[in-house]
C-alpha cells in the first residue's frame, strides 16, 4: 500500500492548528486610527441621493395644529389626540365598533408642535414599531386592570375614571362599567402581550392583530384631516379624574 503523504500533511496541519495557543501581545489605538478626519467623498456621493429622498419624505407636512400637543398632566392634549386618531381610523377603515382605546403614556416619546406637523415629528412621537390590536375583555377584567391604568396614568378614550385612588367609579361609553359585559378594547401589541405589566390584557378572550403600526395610523389620520382642509385642535377633558 502506498503511503499518502498528502493525508499526513493535512493531519499534521490540523493537529498544530488545534493545539496552537494565541496570545494578544498588545493593542494600541488612537482616535485618528478609528475615525477618519476627512469624510469619504465616495461615501457621500453614494449616500446623498438616498438622503435627499428620506429628507423629502420625513420633512413633508401632513397636517396643521392650532396649538402644541403635549403629554403634560393626567388629561393630556397629546394623549387625547393619539387616542382620537387611532379610534377614528380603525373604526372607519376596519368597520369595527370600539368601546375604548387604551395606550401607555410612556410610549408617547415627544410632544407635537403648534403649526406644521411633519412625518419626522410623528416618528419622534412613535419611534417604536408597535402595532394595533383589538381585544375582547370582560368588565371584571377591566375593573381589575383599572388599578394598573391609574398607577401608570395611561392615556385612553371611551373610559372615564372618577373619584379617589381608594374609591373610584368607571364608566365606558358614558355608561357604568358592568362586570358581566364584554367590551372591545383597541390597544398596542406591546400592552396586549403584557408589556409595562399590563398583565390583565393577556387574559382577553379574543384578540385581533390589525397589521397596522400605531405610527402609520397617525400618519394616515393626519393626512385625512389635512385633505379635508381641517386642523388638529388640542383639548383636554375630565376623563381621568382621580384625586
PDB file of C-alpha atoms in Angstrom:
ATOM      1  CA  UNK A   1       0.000   0.000   0.000  1.00  0.00           C
ATOM      2  CA  UNK A   2       1.390   3.393  -0.956  1.00  0.00           C
ATOM      3  CA  UNK A   3       1.592   5.887   1.893  1.00  0.00           C
ATOM      4  CA  UNK A   4      -0.316   9.067   1.176  1.00  0.00           C
ATOM      5  CA  UNK A   5       1.922  11.962   2.167  1.00  0.00           C
ATOM      6  CA  UNK A   6      -0.863  14.441   1.413  1.00  0.00           C
ATOM      7  CA  UNK A   7      -3.029  12.942   4.144  1.00  0.00           C
ATOM      8  CA  UNK A   8      -0.111  13.082   6.592  1.00  0.00           C
ATOM      9  CA  UNK A   9       0.468  16.740   5.775  1.00  0.00           C
ATOM     10  CA  UNK A  10      -3.200  17.695   6.299  1.00  0.00           C
ATOM     11  CA  UNK A  11      -3.344  15.734   9.552  1.00  0.00           C
ATOM     12  CA  UNK A  12      -0.234  17.468  10.867  1.00  0.00           C
ATOM     13  CA  UNK A  13      -1.589  20.882   9.863  1.00  0.00           C
ATOM     14  CA  UNK A  14      -4.923  20.296  11.659  1.00  0.00           C
ATOM     15  CA  UNK A  15      -3.156  18.979  14.760  1.00  0.00           C
ATOM     16  CA  UNK A  16      -0.927  22.025  15.018  1.00  0.00           C
ATOM     17  CA  UNK A  17      -3.856  24.376  14.440  1.00  0.00           C
ATOM     18  CA  UNK A  18      -5.959  22.740  17.131  1.00  0.00           C
ATOM     19  CA  UNK A  19      -3.186  22.878  19.728  1.00  0.00           C
ATOM     20  CA  UNK A  20      -1.808  26.292  18.956  1.00  0.00           C
ATOM     21  CA  UNK A  21      -2.398  28.965  21.596  1.00  0.00           C
ATOM     22  CA  UNK A  22      -2.790  32.581  20.549  1.00  0.00           C
ATOM     23  CA  UNK A  23      -1.753  35.454  22.780  1.00  0.00           C
ATOM     24  CA  UNK A  24      -2.681  39.107  22.381  1.00  0.00           C
ATOM     25  CA  UNK A  25       0.641  40.830  22.824  1.00  0.00           C
ATOM     26  CA  UNK A  26      -0.549  44.428  22.771  1.00  0.00           C
ATOM     27  CA  UNK A  27      -3.161  46.840  21.493  1.00  0.00           C
ATOM     28  CA  UNK A  28      -2.617  50.416  20.536  1.00  0.00           C
ATOM     29  CA  UNK A  29      -5.341  52.558  19.042  1.00  0.00           C
ATOM     30  CA  UNK A  30      -5.693  56.279  18.632  1.00  0.00           C
ATOM     31  CA  UNK A  31      -8.709  58.397  17.776  1.00  0.00           C
ATOM     32  CA  UNK A  32      -7.077  59.155  14.443  1.00  0.00           C
ATOM     33  CA  UNK A  33      -6.912  55.451  13.638  1.00  0.00           C
ATOM     34  CA  UNK A  34     -10.567  54.790  14.496  1.00  0.00           C
ATOM     35  CA  UNK A  35     -12.101  57.919  12.991  1.00  0.00           C
ATOM     36  CA  UNK A  36     -11.290  59.466   9.653  1.00  0.00           C
ATOM     37  CA  UNK A  37     -10.781  63.202   9.879  1.00  0.00           C
ATOM     38  CA  UNK A  38     -11.971  63.748   6.313  1.00  0.00           C
ATOM     39  CA  UNK A  39     -15.317  62.211   5.243  1.00  0.00           C
ATOM     40  CA  UNK A  40     -15.112  59.862   2.295  1.00  0.00           C
ATOM     41  CA  UNK A  41     -16.170  61.681  -0.855  1.00  0.00           C
ATOM     42  CA  UNK A  42     -17.223  58.408  -2.454  1.00  0.00           C
ATOM     43  CA  UNK A  43     -19.395  57.522   0.542  1.00  0.00           C
ATOM     44  CA  UNK A  44     -21.031  60.953   0.463  1.00  0.00           C
ATOM     45  CA  UNK A  45     -21.800  60.559  -3.241  1.00  0.00           C
ATOM     46  CA  UNK A  46     -23.445  57.194  -2.577  1.00  0.00           C
ATOM     47  CA  UNK A  47     -25.480  58.417   0.385  1.00  0.00           C
ATOM     48  CA  UNK A  48     -26.639  61.807  -0.969  1.00  0.00           C
ATOM     49  CA  UNK A  49     -29.436  60.533  -3.287  1.00  0.00           C
ATOM     50  CA  UNK A  50     -30.890  58.386  -0.524  1.00  0.00           C
ATOM     51  CA  UNK A  51     -30.594  61.211   1.997  1.00  0.00           C
ATOM     52  CA  UNK A  52     -32.481  63.580  -0.296  1.00  0.00           C
ATOM     53  CA  UNK A  53     -35.244  61.005  -0.719  1.00  0.00           C
ATOM     54  CA  UNK A  54     -35.520  60.371   3.032  1.00  0.00           C
ATOM     55  CA  UNK A  55     -35.466  64.091   3.852  1.00  0.00           C
ATOM     56  CA  UNK A  56     -38.142  64.874   1.269  1.00  0.00           C
ATOM     57  CA  UNK A  57     -40.396  62.275   2.912  1.00  0.00           C
ATOM     58  CA  UNK A  58     -39.762  62.929   6.592  1.00  0.00           C
ATOM     59  CA  UNK A  59     -39.874  66.710   6.188  1.00  0.00           C
ATOM     60  CA  UNK A  60     -43.217  66.699   4.403  1.00  0.00           C
ATOM     61  CA  UNK A  61     -46.063  68.362   6.327  1.00  0.00           C
ATOM     62  CA  UNK A  62     -49.019  66.058   6.980  1.00  0.00           C
ATOM     63  CA  UNK A  63     -51.305  68.361   8.980  1.00  0.00           C
ATOM     64  CA  UNK A  64     -51.508  71.676  10.820  1.00  0.00           C
ATOM     65  CA  UNK A  65     -52.252  72.033  14.523  1.00  0.00           C
ATOM     66  CA  UNK A  66     -53.842  75.053  16.165  1.00  0.00           C
ATOM     67  CA  UNK A  67     -51.678  74.556  19.237  1.00  0.00           C
ATOM     68  CA  UNK A  68     -48.927  72.434  20.731  1.00  0.00           C
ATOM     69  CA  UNK A  69     -49.870  68.875  21.714  1.00  0.00           C
ATOM     70  CA  UNK A  70     -48.181  67.903  24.975  1.00  0.00           C
ATOM     71  CA  UNK A  71     -48.340  64.983  27.394  1.00  0.00           C
ATOM     72  CA  UNK A  72     -48.459  67.233  30.457  1.00  0.00           C
ATOM     73  CA  UNK A  73     -50.957  66.299  33.171  1.00  0.00           C
ATOM     74  CA  UNK A  74     -53.244  63.291  33.603  1.00  0.00           C
ATOM     75  CA  UNK A  75     -55.535  64.514  30.823  1.00  0.00           C
ATOM     76  CA  UNK A  76     -53.043  65.452  28.140  1.00  0.00           C
ATOM     77  CA  UNK A  77     -53.820  67.005  24.789  1.00  0.00           C
ATOM     78  CA  UNK A  78     -51.270  64.677  23.163  1.00  0.00           C
ATOM     79  CA  UNK A  79     -52.807  61.559  24.695  1.00  0.00           C
ATOM     80  CA  UNK A  80     -56.276  62.655  23.629  1.00  0.00           C
ATOM     81  CA  UNK A  81     -55.082  63.333  20.081  1.00  0.00           C
ATOM     82  CA  UNK A  82     -53.407  59.928  19.692  1.00  0.00           C
ATOM     83  CA  UNK A  83     -56.412  58.055  21.092  1.00  0.00           C
ATOM     84  CA  UNK A  84     -58.847  60.029  18.939  1.00  0.00           C
ATOM     85  CA  UNK A  85     -56.727  59.389  15.849  1.00  0.00           C
ATOM     86  CA  UNK A  86     -56.422  55.611  16.154  1.00  0.00           C
ATOM     87  CA  UNK A  87     -60.042  55.272  17.269  1.00  0.00           C
ATOM     88  CA  UNK A  88     -61.340  57.187  14.252  1.00  0.00           C
ATOM     89  CA  UNK A  89     -59.095  55.438  11.735  1.00  0.00           C
ATOM     90  CA  UNK A  90     -59.763  51.891  12.954  1.00  0.00           C
ATOM     91  CA  UNK A  91     -63.481  52.480  13.258  1.00  0.00           C
ATOM     92  CA  UNK A  92     -63.717  53.782   9.686  1.00  0.00           C
ATOM     93  CA  UNK A  93     -61.096  51.640   7.929  1.00  0.00           C
ATOM     94  CA  UNK A  94     -61.869  48.314   9.602  1.00  0.00           C
ATOM     95  CA  UNK A  95     -65.572  48.891  10.267  1.00  0.00           C
ATOM     96  CA  UNK A  96     -65.103  47.920  13.905  1.00  0.00           C
ATOM     97  CA  UNK A  97     -67.063  49.155  16.886  1.00  0.00           C
ATOM     98  CA  UNK A  98     -64.541  50.121  19.555  1.00  0.00           C
ATOM     99  CA  UNK A  99     -65.656  50.679  23.147  1.00  0.00           C
ATOM    100  CA  UNK A 100     -62.364  52.118  24.382  1.00  0.00           C
ATOM    101  CA  UNK A 101     -58.774  52.882  23.416  1.00  0.00           C
ATOM    102  CA  UNK A 102     -56.023  52.147  25.922  1.00  0.00           C
ATOM    103  CA  UNK A 103     -52.367  53.136  25.382  1.00  0.00           C
ATOM    104  CA  UNK A 104     -49.367  53.677  27.619  1.00  0.00           C
ATOM    105  CA  UNK A 105     -48.344  57.250  28.242  1.00  0.00           C
ATOM    106  CA  UNK A 106     -44.686  56.237  28.292  1.00  0.00           C
ATOM    107  CA  UNK A 107     -44.986  55.266  24.629  1.00  0.00           C
ATOM    108  CA  UNK A 108     -45.529  58.916  23.680  1.00  0.00           C
ATOM    109  CA  UNK A 109     -41.913  59.964  23.289  1.00  0.00           C
ATOM    110  CA  UNK A 110     -42.194  63.557  22.082  1.00  0.00           C
ATOM    111  CA  UNK A 111     -44.648  66.438  22.027  1.00  0.00           C
ATOM    112  CA  UNK A 112     -46.026  67.799  18.755  1.00  0.00           C
ATOM    113  CA  UNK A 113     -45.572  71.452  17.806  1.00  0.00           C
ATOM    114  CA  UNK A 114     -48.074  74.156  17.022  1.00  0.00           C
ATOM    115  CA  UNK A 115     -48.390  74.755  13.297  1.00  0.00           C
ATOM    116  CA  UNK A 116     -46.815  72.314  10.877  1.00  0.00           C
ATOM    117  CA  UNK A 117     -46.665  68.674  11.926  1.00  0.00           C
ATOM    118  CA  UNK A 118     -44.261  66.685   9.778  1.00  0.00           C
ATOM    119  CA  UNK A 119     -43.779  62.964   9.343  1.00  0.00           C
ATOM    120  CA  UNK A 120     -40.487  63.345  11.216  1.00  0.00           C
ATOM    121  CA  UNK A 121     -42.464  64.678  14.207  1.00  0.00           C
ATOM    122  CA  UNK A 122     -44.657  61.579  14.197  1.00  0.00           C
ATOM    123  CA  UNK A 123     -41.587  59.327  14.038  1.00  0.00           C
ATOM    124  CA  UNK A 124     -40.209  61.135  17.082  1.00  0.00           C
ATOM    125  CA  UNK A 125     -43.547  60.709  18.831  1.00  0.00           C
ATOM    126  CA  UNK A 126     -43.752  56.994  17.944  1.00  0.00           C
ATOM    127  CA  UNK A 127     -40.212  55.647  17.367  1.00  0.00           C
ATOM    128  CA  UNK A 128     -41.254  52.063  18.111  1.00  0.00           C
ATOM    129  CA  UNK A 129     -42.763  49.532  15.709  1.00  0.00           C
ATOM    130  CA  UNK A 130     -45.861  48.867  17.845  1.00  0.00           C
ATOM    131  CA  UNK A 131     -48.952  47.564  16.030  1.00  0.00           C
ATOM    132  CA  UNK A 132     -52.619  48.000  16.846  1.00  0.00           C
ATOM    133  CA  UNK A 133     -54.568  45.121  18.380  1.00  0.00           C
ATOM    134  CA  UNK A 134     -58.272  44.721  19.170  1.00  0.00           C
ATOM    135  CA  UNK A 135     -59.085  42.776  22.344  1.00  0.00           C
ATOM    136  CA  UNK A 136     -62.284  41.450  23.883  1.00  0.00           C
ATOM    137  CA  UNK A 137     -62.309  41.917  27.656  1.00  0.00           C
ATOM    138  CA  UNK A 138     -64.935  41.478  30.335  1.00  0.00           C
ATOM    139  CA  UNK A 139     -65.971  44.312  32.602  1.00  0.00           C
ATOM    140  CA  UNK A 140     -64.494  42.358  35.507  1.00  0.00           C
ATOM    141  CA  UNK A 141     -61.100  42.217  33.796  1.00  0.00           C
ATOM    142  CA  UNK A 142     -61.213  45.936  33.078  1.00  0.00           C
ATOM    143  CA  UNK A 143     -62.149  46.675  36.669  1.00  0.00           C
ATOM    144  CA  UNK A 144     -59.233  44.630  37.956  1.00  0.00           C
ATOM    145  CA  UNK A 145     -56.885  46.229  35.437  1.00  0.00           C
ATOM    146  CA  UNK A 146     -58.049  49.751  36.253  1.00  0.00           C
ATOM    147  CA  UNK A 147     -55.606  49.846  39.172  1.00  0.00           C
ATOM    148  CA  UNK A 148     -52.774  49.474  36.690  1.00  0.00           C
ATOM    149  CA  UNK A 149     -54.309  52.116  34.405  1.00  0.00           C
ATOM    150  CA  UNK A 150     -54.396  54.582  37.288  1.00  0.00           C
ATOM    151  CA  UNK A 151     -50.914  53.693  38.511  1.00  0.00           C
ATOM    152  CA  UNK A 152     -49.360  54.212  35.072  1.00  0.00           C
ATOM    153  CA  UNK A 153     -51.551  57.221  34.252  1.00  0.00           C
ATOM    154  CA  UNK A 154     -52.404  55.659  30.919  1.00  0.00           C
ATOM    155  CA  UNK A 155     -53.967  57.548  28.030  1.00  0.00           C
ATOM    156  CA  UNK A 156     -57.370  56.340  26.906  1.00  0.00           C
ATOM    157  CA  UNK A 157     -60.624  57.132  25.141  1.00  0.00           C
ATOM    158  CA  UNK A 158     -64.119  55.872  25.873  1.00  0.00           C
ATOM    159  CA  UNK A 159     -63.352  55.327  29.546  1.00  0.00           C
ATOM    160  CA  UNK A 160     -63.870  57.690  32.436  1.00  0.00           C
ATOM    161  CA  UNK A 161     -62.358  57.210  35.901  1.00  0.00           C
ATOM    162  CA  UNK A 162     -63.712  59.413  38.665  1.00  0.00           C
ATOM    163  CA  UNK A 163     -63.017  59.523  42.405  1.00  0.00           C
ATOM    164  CA  UNK A 164     -60.025  58.789  44.610  1.00  0.00           C
ATOM    165  CA  UNK A 165     -57.390  56.072  44.419  1.00  0.00           C
ATOM    166  CA  UNK A 166     -59.189  54.160  47.183  1.00  0.00           C
ATOM    167  CA  UNK A 167     -62.718  54.695  45.882  1.00  0.00           C
ATOM    168  CA  UNK A 168     -63.475  55.420  42.250  1.00  0.00           C
ATOM    169  CA  UNK A 169     -66.075  54.676  39.603  1.00  0.00           C
ATOM    170  CA  UNK A 170     -65.545  53.597  35.995  1.00  0.00           C
ATOM    171  CA  UNK A 171     -67.778  54.319  33.049  1.00  0.00           C
ATOM    172  CA  UNK A 172     -67.352  53.208  29.468  1.00  0.00           C
ATOM    173  CA  UNK A 173     -69.091  54.928  26.584  1.00  0.00           C
ATOM    174  CA  UNK A 174     -70.801  57.128  29.199  1.00  0.00           C
ATOM    175  CA  UNK A 175     -72.400  54.117  30.920  1.00  0.00           C
ATOM    176  CA  UNK A 176     -71.377  52.417  34.182  1.00  0.00           C
ATOM    177  CA  UNK A 177     -68.967  49.533  33.665  1.00  0.00           C
ATOM    178  CA  UNK A 178     -70.719  46.168  34.018  1.00  0.00           C
ATOM    179  CA  UNK A 179     -68.656  43.258  35.305  1.00  0.00           C
ATOM    180  CA  UNK A 180     -70.555  40.666  33.262  1.00  0.00           C
ATOM    181  CA  UNK A 181     -70.452  42.569  29.945  1.00  0.00           C
ATOM    182  CA  UNK A 182     -67.839  42.213  27.213  1.00  0.00           C
ATOM    183  CA  UNK A 183     -66.026  45.210  25.761  1.00  0.00           C
ATOM    184  CA  UNK A 184     -63.889  45.790  22.662  1.00  0.00           C
ATOM    185  CA  UNK A 185     -60.598  47.488  23.502  1.00  0.00           C
ATOM    186  CA  UNK A 186     -58.128  48.944  20.997  1.00  0.00           C
ATOM    187  CA  UNK A 187     -54.538  48.896  22.222  1.00  0.00           C
ATOM    188  CA  UNK A 188     -50.965  48.179  21.108  1.00  0.00           C
ATOM    189  CA  UNK A 189     -49.359  44.772  20.710  1.00  0.00           C
ATOM    190  CA  UNK A 190     -46.871  45.833  23.400  1.00  0.00           C
ATOM    191  CA  UNK A 191     -49.594  46.201  26.029  1.00  0.00           C
ATOM    192  CA  UNK A 192     -51.695  43.321  24.660  1.00  0.00           C
ATOM    193  CA  UNK A 193     -48.835  40.920  25.358  1.00  0.00           C
ATOM    194  CA  UNK A 194     -48.394  42.154  28.929  1.00  0.00           C
ATOM    195  CA  UNK A 195     -45.851  44.892  28.345  1.00  0.00           C
ATOM    196  CA  UNK A 196     -45.396  47.510  31.080  1.00  0.00           C
ATOM    197  CA  UNK A 197     -47.026  44.989  33.454  1.00  0.00           C
ATOM    198  CA  UNK A 198     -50.454  45.232  31.814  1.00  0.00           C
ATOM    199  CA  UNK A 199     -50.917  41.549  32.592  1.00  0.00           C
ATOM    200  CA  UNK A 200     -54.712  41.758  32.616  1.00  0.00           C
ATOM    201  CA  UNK A 201     -54.748  42.408  28.858  1.00  0.00           C
ATOM    202  CA  UNK A 202     -53.203  38.984  28.261  1.00  0.00           C
ATOM    203  CA  UNK A 203     -56.410  37.461  29.627  1.00  0.00           C
ATOM    204  CA  UNK A 204     -58.523  38.750  26.730  1.00  0.00           C
ATOM    205  CA  UNK A 205     -60.932  36.136  25.387  1.00  0.00           C
ATOM    206  CA  UNK A 206     -60.280  37.278  21.807  1.00  0.00           C
ATOM    207  CA  UNK A 207     -57.560  39.243  20.067  1.00  0.00           C
ATOM    208  CA  UNK A 208     -57.192  40.531  16.527  1.00  0.00           C
ATOM    209  CA  UNK A 209     -53.937  41.984  15.217  1.00  0.00           C
ATOM    210  CA  UNK A 210     -54.709  44.650  12.615  1.00  0.00           C
ATOM    211  CA  UNK A 211     -51.307  44.557  10.897  1.00  0.00           C
ATOM    212  CA  UNK A 212     -51.189  48.340  11.181  1.00  0.00           C
ATOM    213  CA  UNK A 213     -48.455  50.203  13.019  1.00  0.00           C
ATOM    214  CA  UNK A 214     -49.621  52.797  15.503  1.00  0.00           C
ATOM    215  CA  UNK A 215     -47.378  55.399  13.885  1.00  0.00           C
ATOM    216  CA  UNK A 216     -48.733  54.639  10.409  1.00  0.00           C
ATOM    217  CA  UNK A 217     -52.270  55.017  11.738  1.00  0.00           C
ATOM    218  CA  UNK A 218     -51.385  58.504  12.986  1.00  0.00           C
ATOM    219  CA  UNK A 219     -49.846  59.465   9.648  1.00  0.00           C
ATOM    220  CA  UNK A 220     -52.884  58.267   7.702  1.00  0.00           C
ATOM    221  CA  UNK A 221     -55.267  60.035  10.090  1.00  0.00           C
ATOM    222  CA  UNK A 222     -53.350  63.333   9.853  1.00  0.00           C
ATOM    223  CA  UNK A 223     -53.362  63.161   6.064  1.00  0.00           C
ATOM    224  CA  UNK A 224     -57.123  62.609   6.086  1.00  0.00           C
ATOM    225  CA  UNK A 225     -57.636  65.618   8.352  1.00  0.00           C
ATOM    226  CA  UNK A 226     -55.429  67.733   6.104  1.00  0.00           C
ATOM    227  CA  UNK A 227     -57.190  66.535   2.934  1.00  0.00           C
ATOM    228  CA  UNK A 228     -60.467  67.681   4.480  1.00  0.00           C
ATOM    229  CA  UNK A 229     -58.839  71.130   4.931  1.00  0.00           C
ATOM    230  CA  UNK A 230     -59.104  70.847   8.702  1.00  0.00           C
ATOM    231  CA  UNK A 231     -56.614  71.287  11.523  1.00  0.00           C
ATOM    232  CA  UNK A 232     -55.863  69.462  14.763  1.00  0.00           C
ATOM    233  CA  UNK A 233     -57.430  71.226  17.737  1.00  0.00           C
ATOM    234  CA  UNK A 234     -55.719  70.382  21.045  1.00  0.00           C
ATOM    235  CA  UNK A 235     -58.038  69.824  24.005  1.00  0.00           C
ATOM    236  CA  UNK A 236     -58.225  68.252  27.444  1.00  0.00           C
ATOM    237  CA  UNK A 237     -61.198  66.985  29.462  1.00  0.00           C
ATOM    238  CA  UNK A 238     -62.008  65.189  32.691  1.00  0.00           C
ATOM    239  CA  UNK A 239     -61.837  61.552  31.595  1.00  0.00           C
ATOM    240  CA  UNK A 240     -59.094  60.920  34.165  1.00  0.00           C
ATOM    241  CA  UNK A 241     -60.399  62.417  37.415  1.00  0.00           C
ATOM    242  CA  UNK A 242     -58.597  60.528  40.190  1.00  0.00           C
ATOM    243  CA  UNK A 243     -57.513  62.574  43.192  1.00  0.00           C
TER     244      UNK A 243
END
